[in-house]
Amino acid sequence: MNRTVRVLGISATTGVLFLGVLAQSATATAARATSQQNWHATGTVVFDMMDYERFGRNERCTHRIPISNTGRVGGPAVNHWYFGKCGGEIRTEIHYRLQRSGHVLTLDNISIRFFEGDSAETNALKGVGSMPRSLIWPGQSVTKQVRVQNDVDRVRDDRTVVTFTLRNR
């Protein structure tokens, strides 16, 4: 079905009355409607962390964080990040970008940053990791896992295993 719009106006320069007819196909109308829809992705990020201690026992922490991300179909990519802390000295962050085009959700720029220092607020980056880009179709989910550790000081027990799951709703 085609939609026709009639435009009646007066030219500002000549003062002449004109009638314009614009036709738009139903396909173009549906495509524009789709591009204006919101998308929703859900999932979890789990930080399984260990803080190495020279004296006493290593401290182990697990953080399970629910994810609920939204955006506009065809809109700009949206950046997200989450973090977990352990032992007062370790912080691990996951950063990623989501964009949906049509029905497919693109998950990319996934980076994991491991910080270790005098406090969990430190900027001392001690390890990094990344995950490959994914295309997620409607109703599907992806799960990725990566281990990051204190590579700078070569302390393998200062580490985080990040498990990241995302579902295209």
Short mmCIF file of N, CA and C in Angstrom, two decimals:
data_model
loop_
_atom_site.label_atom_id
_atom_site.label_comp_id
_atom_site.label_asym_id
_atom_site.label_seq_id
_atom_site.Cartn_x
_atom_site.Cartn_y
_atom_site.Cartn_z
N MET A 1 0.85 -1.16 0.00
CA MET A 1 0.00 0.00 0.00
C MET A 1 0.90 1.23 0.00
N ASN A 2 0.62 2.17 -0.85
CA ASN A 2 1.36 3.42 -0.91
C ASN A 2 0.62 4.49 -0.15
N ARG A 3 1.38 5.40 0.40
CA ARG A 3 0.81 6.52 1.12
C ARG A 3 1.14 7.78 0.33
N THR A 4 0.16 8.62 0.07
CA THR A 4 0.35 9.84 -0.68
C THR A 4 0.09 11.03 0.21
N VAL A 5 1.00 11.99 0.16
CA VAL A 5 0.86 13.20 0.95
C VAL A 5 0.83 14.37 -0.01
N ARG A 6 -0.15 15.22 0.10
CA ARG A 6 -0.25 16.41 -0.73
C ARG A 6 0.21 17.61 0.09
N VAL A 7 1.04 18.42 -0.53
CA VAL A 7 1.56 19.59 0.14
C VAL A 7 1.09 20.82 -0.61
N LEU A 8 0.50 21.77 0.07
CA LEU A 8 0.04 23.02 -0.53
C LEU A 8 0.84 24.13 0.11
N GLY A 9 1.46 24.98 -0.71
CA GLY A 9 2.26 26.05 -0.14
C GLY A 9 2.41 27.22 -1.08
N ILE A 10 3.03 28.23 -0.58
CA ILE A 10 3.28 29.43 -1.37
C ILE A 10 4.79 29.65 -1.37
N SER A 11 5.35 29.88 -2.57
CA SER A 11 6.77 30.12 -2.71
C SER A 11 7.11 31.45 -2.04
N ALA A 12 8.12 31.48 -1.22
CA ALA A 12 8.50 32.70 -0.51
C ALA A 12 9.11 33.73 -1.45
N THR A 13 9.75 33.28 -2.52
CA THR A 13 10.42 34.23 -3.40
C THR A 13 9.50 34.81 -4.47
N THR A 14 8.59 34.01 -5.03
CA THR A 14 7.74 34.49 -6.12
C THR A 14 6.30 34.69 -5.72
N GLY A 15 5.91 34.18 -4.60
CA GLY A 15 4.53 34.31 -4.16
C GLY A 15 3.58 33.42 -4.96
N VAL A 16 4.12 32.44 -5.69
CA VAL A 16 3.31 31.56 -6.52
C VAL A 16 2.80 30.40 -5.67
N LEU A 17 1.56 30.07 -5.85
CA LEU A 17 0.94 28.95 -5.17
C LEU A 17 1.36 27.66 -5.88
N PHE A 18 1.75 26.65 -5.12
CA PHE A 18 2.11 25.38 -5.75
C PHE A 18 1.48 24.23 -4.99
N LEU A 19 1.34 23.13 -5.68
CA LEU A 19 0.81 21.91 -5.10
C LEU A 19 1.83 20.82 -5.37
N GLY A 20 2.31 20.19 -4.34
CA GLY A 20 3.28 19.10 -4.50
C GLY A 20 2.66 17.81 -4.02
N VAL A 21 3.04 16.74 -4.64
CA VAL A 21 2.55 15.42 -4.25
C VAL A 21 3.76 14.55 -3.95
N LEU A 22 3.79 14.00 -2.76
CA LEU A 22 4.86 13.10 -2.36
C LEU A 22 4.26 11.71 -2.17
N ALA A 23 4.91 10.72 -2.73
CA ALA A 23 4.44 9.34 -2.54
C ALA A 23 5.52 8.57 -1.79
N GLN A 24 5.09 7.76 -0.87
CA GLN A 24 6.02 6.97 -0.09
C GLN A 24 5.51 5.55 -0.04
N SER A 25 6.36 4.60 -0.35
CA SER A 25 5.93 3.21 -0.36
C SER A 25 5.72 2.70 1.05
N ALA A 26 4.93 1.67 1.18
CA ALA A 26 4.68 1.05 2.49
C ALA A 26 5.96 0.45 3.04
N THR A 27 6.84 -0.04 2.16
CA THR A 27 8.11 -0.62 2.59
C THR A 27 8.97 0.44 3.27
N ALA A 28 9.05 1.63 2.67
CA ALA A 28 9.84 2.71 3.25
C ALA A 28 9.25 3.14 4.59
N THR A 29 7.93 3.17 4.68
CA THR A 29 7.26 3.55 5.93
C THR A 29 7.57 2.53 7.02
N ALA A 30 7.51 1.24 6.67
CA ALA A 30 7.81 0.18 7.64
C ALA A 30 9.27 0.23 8.06
N ALA A 31 10.18 0.50 7.12
CA ALA A 31 11.60 0.59 7.46
C ALA A 31 11.86 1.73 8.42
N ARG A 32 11.20 2.86 8.20
CA ARG A 32 11.39 4.00 9.09
C ARG A 32 10.81 3.68 10.47
N ALA A 33 9.68 3.00 10.53
CA ALA A 33 9.08 2.63 11.82
C ALA A 33 10.00 1.69 12.58
N THR A 34 10.61 0.72 11.86
CA THR A 34 11.53 -0.22 12.50
C THR A 34 12.72 0.52 13.07
N SER A 35 13.23 1.50 12.33
CA SER A 35 14.43 2.21 12.77
C SER A 35 14.14 3.08 13.99
N GLN A 36 12.89 3.31 14.30
CA GLN A 36 12.56 4.14 15.45
C GLN A 36 12.18 3.31 16.67
N GLN A 37 12.29 2.01 16.60
CA GLN A 37 11.94 1.14 17.71
C GLN A 37 13.10 1.05 18.70
N ASN A 38 12.74 0.80 19.96
CA ASN A 38 13.75 0.56 20.98
C ASN A 38 14.17 -0.90 20.93
N TRP A 39 15.41 -1.18 21.32
CA TRP A 39 15.85 -2.56 21.50
C TRP A 39 16.24 -2.75 22.96
N HIS A 40 16.25 -4.02 23.39
CA HIS A 40 16.54 -4.35 24.78
C HIS A 40 17.39 -5.61 24.82
N ALA A 41 18.49 -5.55 25.52
CA ALA A 41 19.36 -6.71 25.71
C ALA A 41 19.52 -6.94 27.21
N THR A 42 19.49 -8.20 27.61
CA THR A 42 19.65 -8.53 29.02
C THR A 42 20.75 -9.57 29.18
N GLY A 43 21.22 -9.75 30.38
CA GLY A 43 22.23 -10.75 30.63
C GLY A 43 22.85 -10.58 32.00
N THR A 44 24.06 -11.13 32.15
CA THR A 44 24.80 -11.02 33.41
C THR A 44 26.29 -10.91 33.11
N VAL A 45 26.98 -10.29 34.03
CA VAL A 45 28.44 -10.36 34.04
C VAL A 45 28.82 -10.88 35.43
N VAL A 46 29.67 -11.89 35.45
CA VAL A 46 30.11 -12.49 36.71
C VAL A 46 31.62 -12.27 36.82
N PHE A 47 32.02 -11.66 37.92
CA PHE A 47 33.44 -11.47 38.22
C PHE A 47 33.81 -12.47 39.31
N ASP A 48 34.62 -13.47 38.99
CA ASP A 48 35.15 -14.42 39.96
C ASP A 48 36.58 -13.97 40.23
N MET A 49 36.79 -13.33 41.39
CA MET A 49 38.04 -12.62 41.65
C MET A 49 38.82 -13.26 42.80
N MET A 50 40.16 -13.11 42.73
CA MET A 50 41.00 -13.52 43.84
C MET A 50 42.08 -12.46 44.06
N ASP A 51 42.24 -12.08 45.33
CA ASP A 51 43.26 -11.13 45.74
C ASP A 51 44.34 -11.90 46.49
N TYR A 52 45.52 -11.97 45.91
CA TYR A 52 46.64 -12.67 46.52
C TYR A 52 47.11 -11.94 47.78
N GLU A 53 47.34 -12.68 48.85
CA GLU A 53 47.86 -12.12 50.10
C GLU A 53 49.14 -12.85 50.45
N ARG A 54 50.19 -12.10 50.76
CA ARG A 54 51.48 -12.72 51.13
C ARG A 54 51.39 -13.41 52.49
N PHE A 55 50.58 -12.82 53.38
CA PHE A 55 50.41 -13.41 54.71
C PHE A 55 48.94 -13.76 54.87
N GLY A 56 48.66 -14.91 55.39
CA GLY A 56 47.27 -15.33 55.54
C GLY A 56 46.74 -15.96 54.26
N ARG A 57 45.43 -15.95 54.14
CA ARG A 57 44.78 -16.61 53.00
C ARG A 57 44.43 -15.60 51.92
N ASN A 58 44.44 -16.08 50.67
CA ASN A 58 43.97 -15.24 49.56
C ASN A 58 42.49 -14.95 49.76
N GLU A 59 42.07 -13.77 49.36
CA GLU A 59 40.66 -13.40 49.47
C GLU A 59 39.99 -13.66 48.13
N ARG A 60 38.85 -14.34 48.19
CA ARG A 60 38.11 -14.65 46.96
C ARG A 60 36.75 -13.96 47.02
N CYS A 61 36.35 -13.34 45.89
CA CYS A 61 35.09 -12.62 45.80
C CYS A 61 34.38 -12.99 44.50
N THR A 62 33.07 -13.06 44.56
CA THR A 62 32.28 -13.28 43.35
C THR A 62 31.18 -12.22 43.30
N HIS A 63 31.10 -11.55 42.16
CA HIS A 63 30.05 -10.55 41.94
C HIS A 63 29.27 -10.97 40.71
N ARG A 64 27.95 -11.08 40.85
CA ARG A 64 27.06 -11.39 39.74
C ARG A 64 26.19 -10.16 39.51
N ILE A 65 26.38 -9.52 38.37
CA ILE A 65 25.71 -8.25 38.09
C ILE A 65 24.73 -8.43 36.94
N PRO A 66 23.44 -8.15 37.16
CA PRO A 66 22.47 -8.24 36.06
C PRO A 66 22.67 -7.09 35.07
N ILE A 67 22.46 -7.39 33.81
CA ILE A 67 22.61 -6.40 32.74
C ILE A 67 21.26 -6.15 32.09
N SER A 68 20.95 -4.90 31.86
CA SER A 68 19.76 -4.50 31.12
C SER A 68 20.15 -3.29 30.29
N ASN A 69 20.40 -3.50 29.00
CA ASN A 69 20.84 -2.42 28.10
C ASN A 69 19.76 -2.13 27.08
N THR A 70 19.59 -0.85 26.74
CA THR A 70 18.60 -0.45 25.75
C THR A 70 19.21 0.54 24.77
N GLY A 71 18.54 0.72 23.65
CA GLY A 71 18.95 1.68 22.64
C GLY A 71 17.90 1.79 21.56
N ARG A 72 18.21 2.49 20.48
CA ARG A 72 17.31 2.67 19.35
C ARG A 72 17.83 1.88 18.16
N VAL A 73 16.94 1.15 17.49
CA VAL A 73 17.32 0.42 16.27
C VAL A 73 17.81 1.44 15.25
N GLY A 74 18.98 1.20 14.70
CA GLY A 74 19.56 2.12 13.73
C GLY A 74 20.18 3.35 14.36
N GLY A 75 20.09 3.46 15.68
CA GLY A 75 20.64 4.61 16.39
C GLY A 75 22.13 4.45 16.62
N PRO A 76 22.73 5.38 17.34
CA PRO A 76 24.17 5.31 17.59
C PRO A 76 24.51 4.13 18.51
N ALA A 77 25.75 3.69 18.40
CA ALA A 77 26.25 2.64 19.29
C ALA A 77 26.24 3.17 20.72
N VAL A 78 25.99 2.28 21.67
CA VAL A 78 25.91 2.65 23.08
C VAL A 78 27.01 1.92 23.84
N ASN A 79 27.82 2.66 24.59
CA ASN A 79 28.89 2.08 25.39
C ASN A 79 28.40 1.76 26.79
N HIS A 80 28.86 0.63 27.33
CA HIS A 80 28.48 0.19 28.67
C HIS A 80 29.72 -0.28 29.42
N TRP A 81 29.69 -0.22 30.74
CA TRP A 81 30.76 -0.81 31.54
C TRP A 81 30.24 -1.17 32.92
N TYR A 82 30.85 -2.22 33.47
CA TYR A 82 30.54 -2.72 34.80
C TYR A 82 31.85 -3.05 35.49
N PHE A 83 31.84 -3.12 36.82
CA PHE A 83 33.06 -3.43 37.55
C PHE A 83 32.76 -4.25 38.79
N GLY A 84 33.81 -4.93 39.28
CA GLY A 84 33.77 -5.66 40.53
C GLY A 84 35.03 -5.34 41.31
N LYS A 85 34.94 -5.39 42.65
CA LYS A 85 36.09 -5.10 43.52
C LYS A 85 36.30 -6.27 44.47
N CYS A 86 37.57 -6.45 44.88
CA CYS A 86 37.88 -7.54 45.81
C CYS A 86 39.08 -7.18 46.67
N GLY A 87 38.99 -7.50 47.96
CA GLY A 87 40.13 -7.36 48.86
C GLY A 87 40.58 -5.94 49.13
N GLY A 88 39.82 -4.98 48.69
CA GLY A 88 40.21 -3.60 48.91
C GLY A 88 41.36 -3.15 48.03
N GLU A 89 41.88 -4.03 47.17
CA GLU A 89 43.04 -3.70 46.35
C GLU A 89 42.83 -3.97 44.86
N ILE A 90 41.80 -4.73 44.50
CA ILE A 90 41.60 -5.15 43.11
C ILE A 90 40.28 -4.62 42.58
N ARG A 91 40.32 -4.17 41.35
CA ARG A 91 39.11 -3.77 40.61
C ARG A 91 39.25 -4.30 39.19
N THR A 92 38.18 -4.93 38.70
CA THR A 92 38.15 -5.39 37.33
C THR A 92 36.96 -4.75 36.64
N GLU A 93 37.17 -4.26 35.42
CA GLU A 93 36.12 -3.59 34.65
C GLU A 93 35.93 -4.29 33.32
N ILE A 94 34.69 -4.34 32.86
CA ILE A 94 34.39 -4.79 31.50
C ILE A 94 33.75 -3.61 30.77
N HIS A 95 34.25 -3.33 29.59
CA HIS A 95 33.73 -2.24 28.74
C HIS A 95 33.32 -2.87 27.42
N TYR A 96 32.18 -2.45 26.88
CA TYR A 96 31.74 -2.96 25.58
C TYR A 96 30.80 -1.98 24.92
N ARG A 97 30.56 -2.21 23.63
CA ARG A 97 29.67 -1.35 22.85
C ARG A 97 28.61 -2.20 22.17
N LEU A 98 27.37 -1.70 22.18
CA LEU A 98 26.24 -2.38 21.54
C LEU A 98 25.60 -1.48 20.50
N GLN A 99 25.19 -2.09 19.40
CA GLN A 99 24.41 -1.37 18.39
C GLN A 99 23.51 -2.38 17.71
N ARG A 100 22.29 -1.95 17.40
CA ARG A 100 21.37 -2.85 16.72
C ARG A 100 20.97 -2.24 15.40
N SER A 101 21.10 -3.07 14.38
CA SER A 101 20.75 -2.68 13.02
C SER A 101 19.75 -3.72 12.54
N GLY A 102 18.53 -3.31 12.23
CA GLY A 102 17.50 -4.30 11.90
C GLY A 102 17.22 -5.13 13.13
N HIS A 103 17.38 -6.44 13.01
CA HIS A 103 17.11 -7.34 14.13
C HIS A 103 18.38 -7.82 14.82
N VAL A 104 19.54 -7.56 14.22
CA VAL A 104 20.81 -8.10 14.72
C VAL A 104 21.48 -7.12 15.67
N LEU A 105 21.89 -7.63 16.83
CA LEU A 105 22.61 -6.84 17.82
C LEU A 105 24.11 -7.08 17.63
N THR A 106 24.88 -6.01 17.49
CA THR A 106 26.33 -6.13 17.34
C THR A 106 26.98 -5.78 18.66
N LEU A 107 27.78 -6.72 19.17
CA LEU A 107 28.51 -6.57 20.42
C LEU A 107 29.98 -6.50 20.06
N ASP A 108 30.63 -5.36 20.33
CA ASP A 108 32.04 -5.25 19.99
C ASP A 108 32.77 -4.33 20.96
N ASN A 109 34.05 -4.12 20.68
CA ASN A 109 34.93 -3.31 21.54
C ASN A 109 34.91 -3.81 22.98
N ILE A 110 34.96 -5.12 23.17
CA ILE A 110 34.89 -5.71 24.51
C ILE A 110 36.30 -5.75 25.10
N SER A 111 36.49 -5.04 26.19
CA SER A 111 37.79 -5.06 26.84
C SER A 111 37.61 -5.29 28.34
N ILE A 112 38.57 -5.99 28.91
CA ILE A 112 38.59 -6.28 30.34
C ILE A 112 39.85 -5.61 30.90
N ARG A 113 39.69 -4.85 31.97
CA ARG A 113 40.82 -4.15 32.57
C ARG A 113 40.95 -4.56 34.04
N PHE A 114 42.16 -4.97 34.40
CA PHE A 114 42.45 -5.46 35.75
C PHE A 114 43.36 -4.45 36.45
N PHE A 115 42.88 -3.89 37.56
CA PHE A 115 43.65 -2.90 38.33
C PHE A 115 44.00 -3.49 39.69
N GLU A 116 45.23 -3.25 40.15
CA GLU A 116 45.64 -3.72 41.47
C GLU A 116 46.59 -2.70 42.06
N GLY A 117 46.34 -2.32 43.33
CA GLY A 117 47.20 -1.33 43.98
C GLY A 117 46.89 -1.23 45.46
N ASP A 118 47.13 -0.05 46.01
CA ASP A 118 46.91 0.18 47.44
C ASP A 118 45.43 0.19 47.81
N SER A 119 44.56 0.49 46.83
CA SER A 119 43.12 0.46 47.07
C SER A 119 42.43 0.04 45.78
N ALA A 120 41.15 -0.28 45.88
CA ALA A 120 40.40 -0.69 44.69
C ALA A 120 40.16 0.49 43.76
N GLU A 121 40.42 1.71 44.23
CA GLU A 121 40.24 2.91 43.40
C GLU A 121 41.50 3.23 42.60
N THR A 122 42.49 2.39 42.65
CA THR A 122 43.76 2.63 41.97
C THR A 122 43.60 2.77 40.46
N ASN A 123 44.52 3.46 39.84
CA ASN A 123 44.58 3.55 38.38
C ASN A 123 45.73 2.70 37.83
N ALA A 124 46.31 1.85 38.69
CA ALA A 124 47.43 1.01 38.28
C ALA A 124 46.91 -0.19 37.49
N LEU A 125 46.94 -0.07 36.17
CA LEU A 125 46.48 -1.14 35.28
C LEU A 125 47.53 -2.24 35.26
N LYS A 126 47.14 -3.45 35.68
CA LYS A 126 48.09 -4.56 35.79
C LYS A 126 47.82 -5.69 34.80
N GLY A 127 46.65 -5.68 34.16
CA GLY A 127 46.35 -6.73 33.19
C GLY A 127 45.18 -6.32 32.31
N VAL A 128 45.18 -6.83 31.08
CA VAL A 128 44.10 -6.53 30.14
C VAL A 128 43.70 -7.81 29.41
N GLY A 129 42.47 -7.81 28.94
CA GLY A 129 41.96 -8.91 28.14
C GLY A 129 40.92 -8.37 27.18
N SER A 130 40.55 -9.19 26.21
CA SER A 130 39.51 -8.77 25.27
C SER A 130 38.71 -10.00 24.85
N MET A 131 37.58 -9.73 24.24
CA MET A 131 36.71 -10.79 23.73
C MET A 131 36.37 -10.43 22.29
N PRO A 132 36.19 -11.45 21.43
CA PRO A 132 35.89 -11.16 20.03
C PRO A 132 34.48 -10.59 19.83
N ARG A 133 34.32 -9.89 18.73
CA ARG A 133 33.05 -9.29 18.33
C ARG A 133 32.02 -10.39 18.09
N SER A 134 30.74 -10.09 18.37
CA SER A 134 29.66 -11.06 18.14
C SER A 134 28.46 -10.38 17.52
N LEU A 135 27.76 -11.13 16.68
CA LEU A 135 26.46 -10.73 16.17
C LEU A 135 25.45 -11.62 16.86
N ILE A 136 24.42 -11.00 17.47
CA ILE A 136 23.44 -11.76 18.24
C ILE A 136 22.07 -11.57 17.59
N TRP A 137 21.51 -12.67 17.12
CA TRP A 137 20.20 -12.65 16.45
C TRP A 137 19.09 -12.63 17.49
N PRO A 138 17.88 -12.20 17.13
CA PRO A 138 16.77 -12.15 18.09
C PRO A 138 16.54 -13.51 18.76
N GLY A 139 16.36 -13.47 20.07
CA GLY A 139 16.11 -14.69 20.82
C GLY A 139 17.36 -15.47 21.16
N GLN A 140 18.51 -15.08 20.63
CA GLN A 140 19.76 -15.79 20.92
C GLN A 140 20.56 -15.06 21.98
N SER A 141 21.50 -15.80 22.57
CA SER A 141 22.40 -15.20 23.54
C SER A 141 23.81 -15.70 23.26
N VAL A 142 24.79 -14.96 23.75
CA VAL A 142 26.19 -15.37 23.67
C VAL A 142 26.76 -15.33 25.08
N THR A 143 27.68 -16.24 25.34
CA THR A 143 28.41 -16.25 26.60
C THR A 143 29.89 -16.29 26.26
N LYS A 144 30.64 -15.42 26.89
CA LYS A 144 32.08 -15.34 26.69
C LYS A 144 32.76 -15.36 28.05
N GLN A 145 33.97 -15.91 28.08
CA GLN A 145 34.71 -15.95 29.33
C GLN A 145 36.17 -15.63 29.06
N VAL A 146 36.77 -14.84 29.93
CA VAL A 146 38.19 -14.50 29.81
C VAL A 146 38.79 -14.36 31.20
N ARG A 147 40.05 -14.71 31.31
CA ARG A 147 40.79 -14.56 32.57
C ARG A 147 41.78 -13.41 32.40
N VAL A 148 41.78 -12.50 33.36
CA VAL A 148 42.79 -11.45 33.41
C VAL A 148 43.51 -11.57 34.74
N GLN A 149 44.77 -11.21 34.76
CA GLN A 149 45.56 -11.36 35.98
C GLN A 149 46.61 -10.27 36.06
N ASN A 150 47.29 -10.22 37.18
CA ASN A 150 48.33 -9.24 37.41
C ASN A 150 49.59 -9.68 36.65
N ASP A 151 49.66 -9.28 35.38
CA ASP A 151 50.82 -9.64 34.55
C ASP A 151 52.02 -8.75 34.83
N VAL A 152 51.79 -7.52 35.24
CA VAL A 152 52.88 -6.58 35.48
C VAL A 152 53.78 -7.07 36.60
N ASP A 153 53.18 -7.47 37.72
CA ASP A 153 53.95 -7.95 38.87
C ASP A 153 54.14 -9.47 38.85
N ARG A 154 53.62 -10.12 37.84
CA ARG A 154 53.70 -11.59 37.67
C ARG A 154 53.14 -12.34 38.88
N VAL A 155 51.98 -11.86 39.34
CA VAL A 155 51.28 -12.51 40.46
C VAL A 155 50.02 -13.13 39.88
N ARG A 156 50.11 -14.40 39.49
CA ARG A 156 48.99 -15.08 38.84
C ARG A 156 47.78 -15.25 39.76
N ASP A 157 47.99 -15.22 41.08
CA ASP A 157 46.86 -15.37 42.00
C ASP A 157 46.06 -14.08 42.17
N ASP A 158 46.59 -12.95 41.75
CA ASP A 158 45.77 -11.74 41.64
C ASP A 158 45.11 -11.84 40.27
N ARG A 159 43.84 -12.26 40.26
CA ARG A 159 43.20 -12.54 38.97
C ARG A 159 41.70 -12.40 39.04
N THR A 160 41.08 -12.32 37.85
CA THR A 160 39.63 -12.34 37.72
C THR A 160 39.26 -13.16 36.50
N VAL A 161 38.29 -14.03 36.67
CA VAL A 161 37.68 -14.72 35.53
C VAL A 161 36.34 -14.02 35.30
N VAL A 162 36.19 -13.44 34.11
CA VAL A 162 34.97 -12.70 33.77
C VAL A 162 34.13 -13.57 32.85
N THR A 163 32.89 -13.83 33.25
CA THR A 163 31.93 -14.55 32.40
C THR A 163 30.83 -13.56 32.05
N PHE A 164 30.64 -13.38 30.76
CA PHE A 164 29.75 -12.34 30.23
C PHE A 164 28.71 -12.98 29.34
N THR A 165 27.42 -12.81 29.67
CA THR A 165 26.33 -13.36 28.88
C THR A 165 25.39 -12.23 28.47
N LEU A 166 25.02 -12.21 27.20
CA LEU A 166 24.11 -11.18 26.70
C LEU A 166 23.10 -11.81 25.78
N ARG A 167 21.82 -11.42 25.92
CA ARG A 167 20.72 -11.96 25.13
C ARG A 167 20.03 -10.83 24.37
N ASN A 168 19.78 -11.06 23.09
CA ASN A 168 19.05 -10.12 22.25
C ASN A 168 17.58 -10.41 22.43
N ARG A 169 16.84 -9.52 23.05
CA ARG A 169 15.41 -9.71 23.31
C ARG A 169 14.57 -9.46 22.09
#
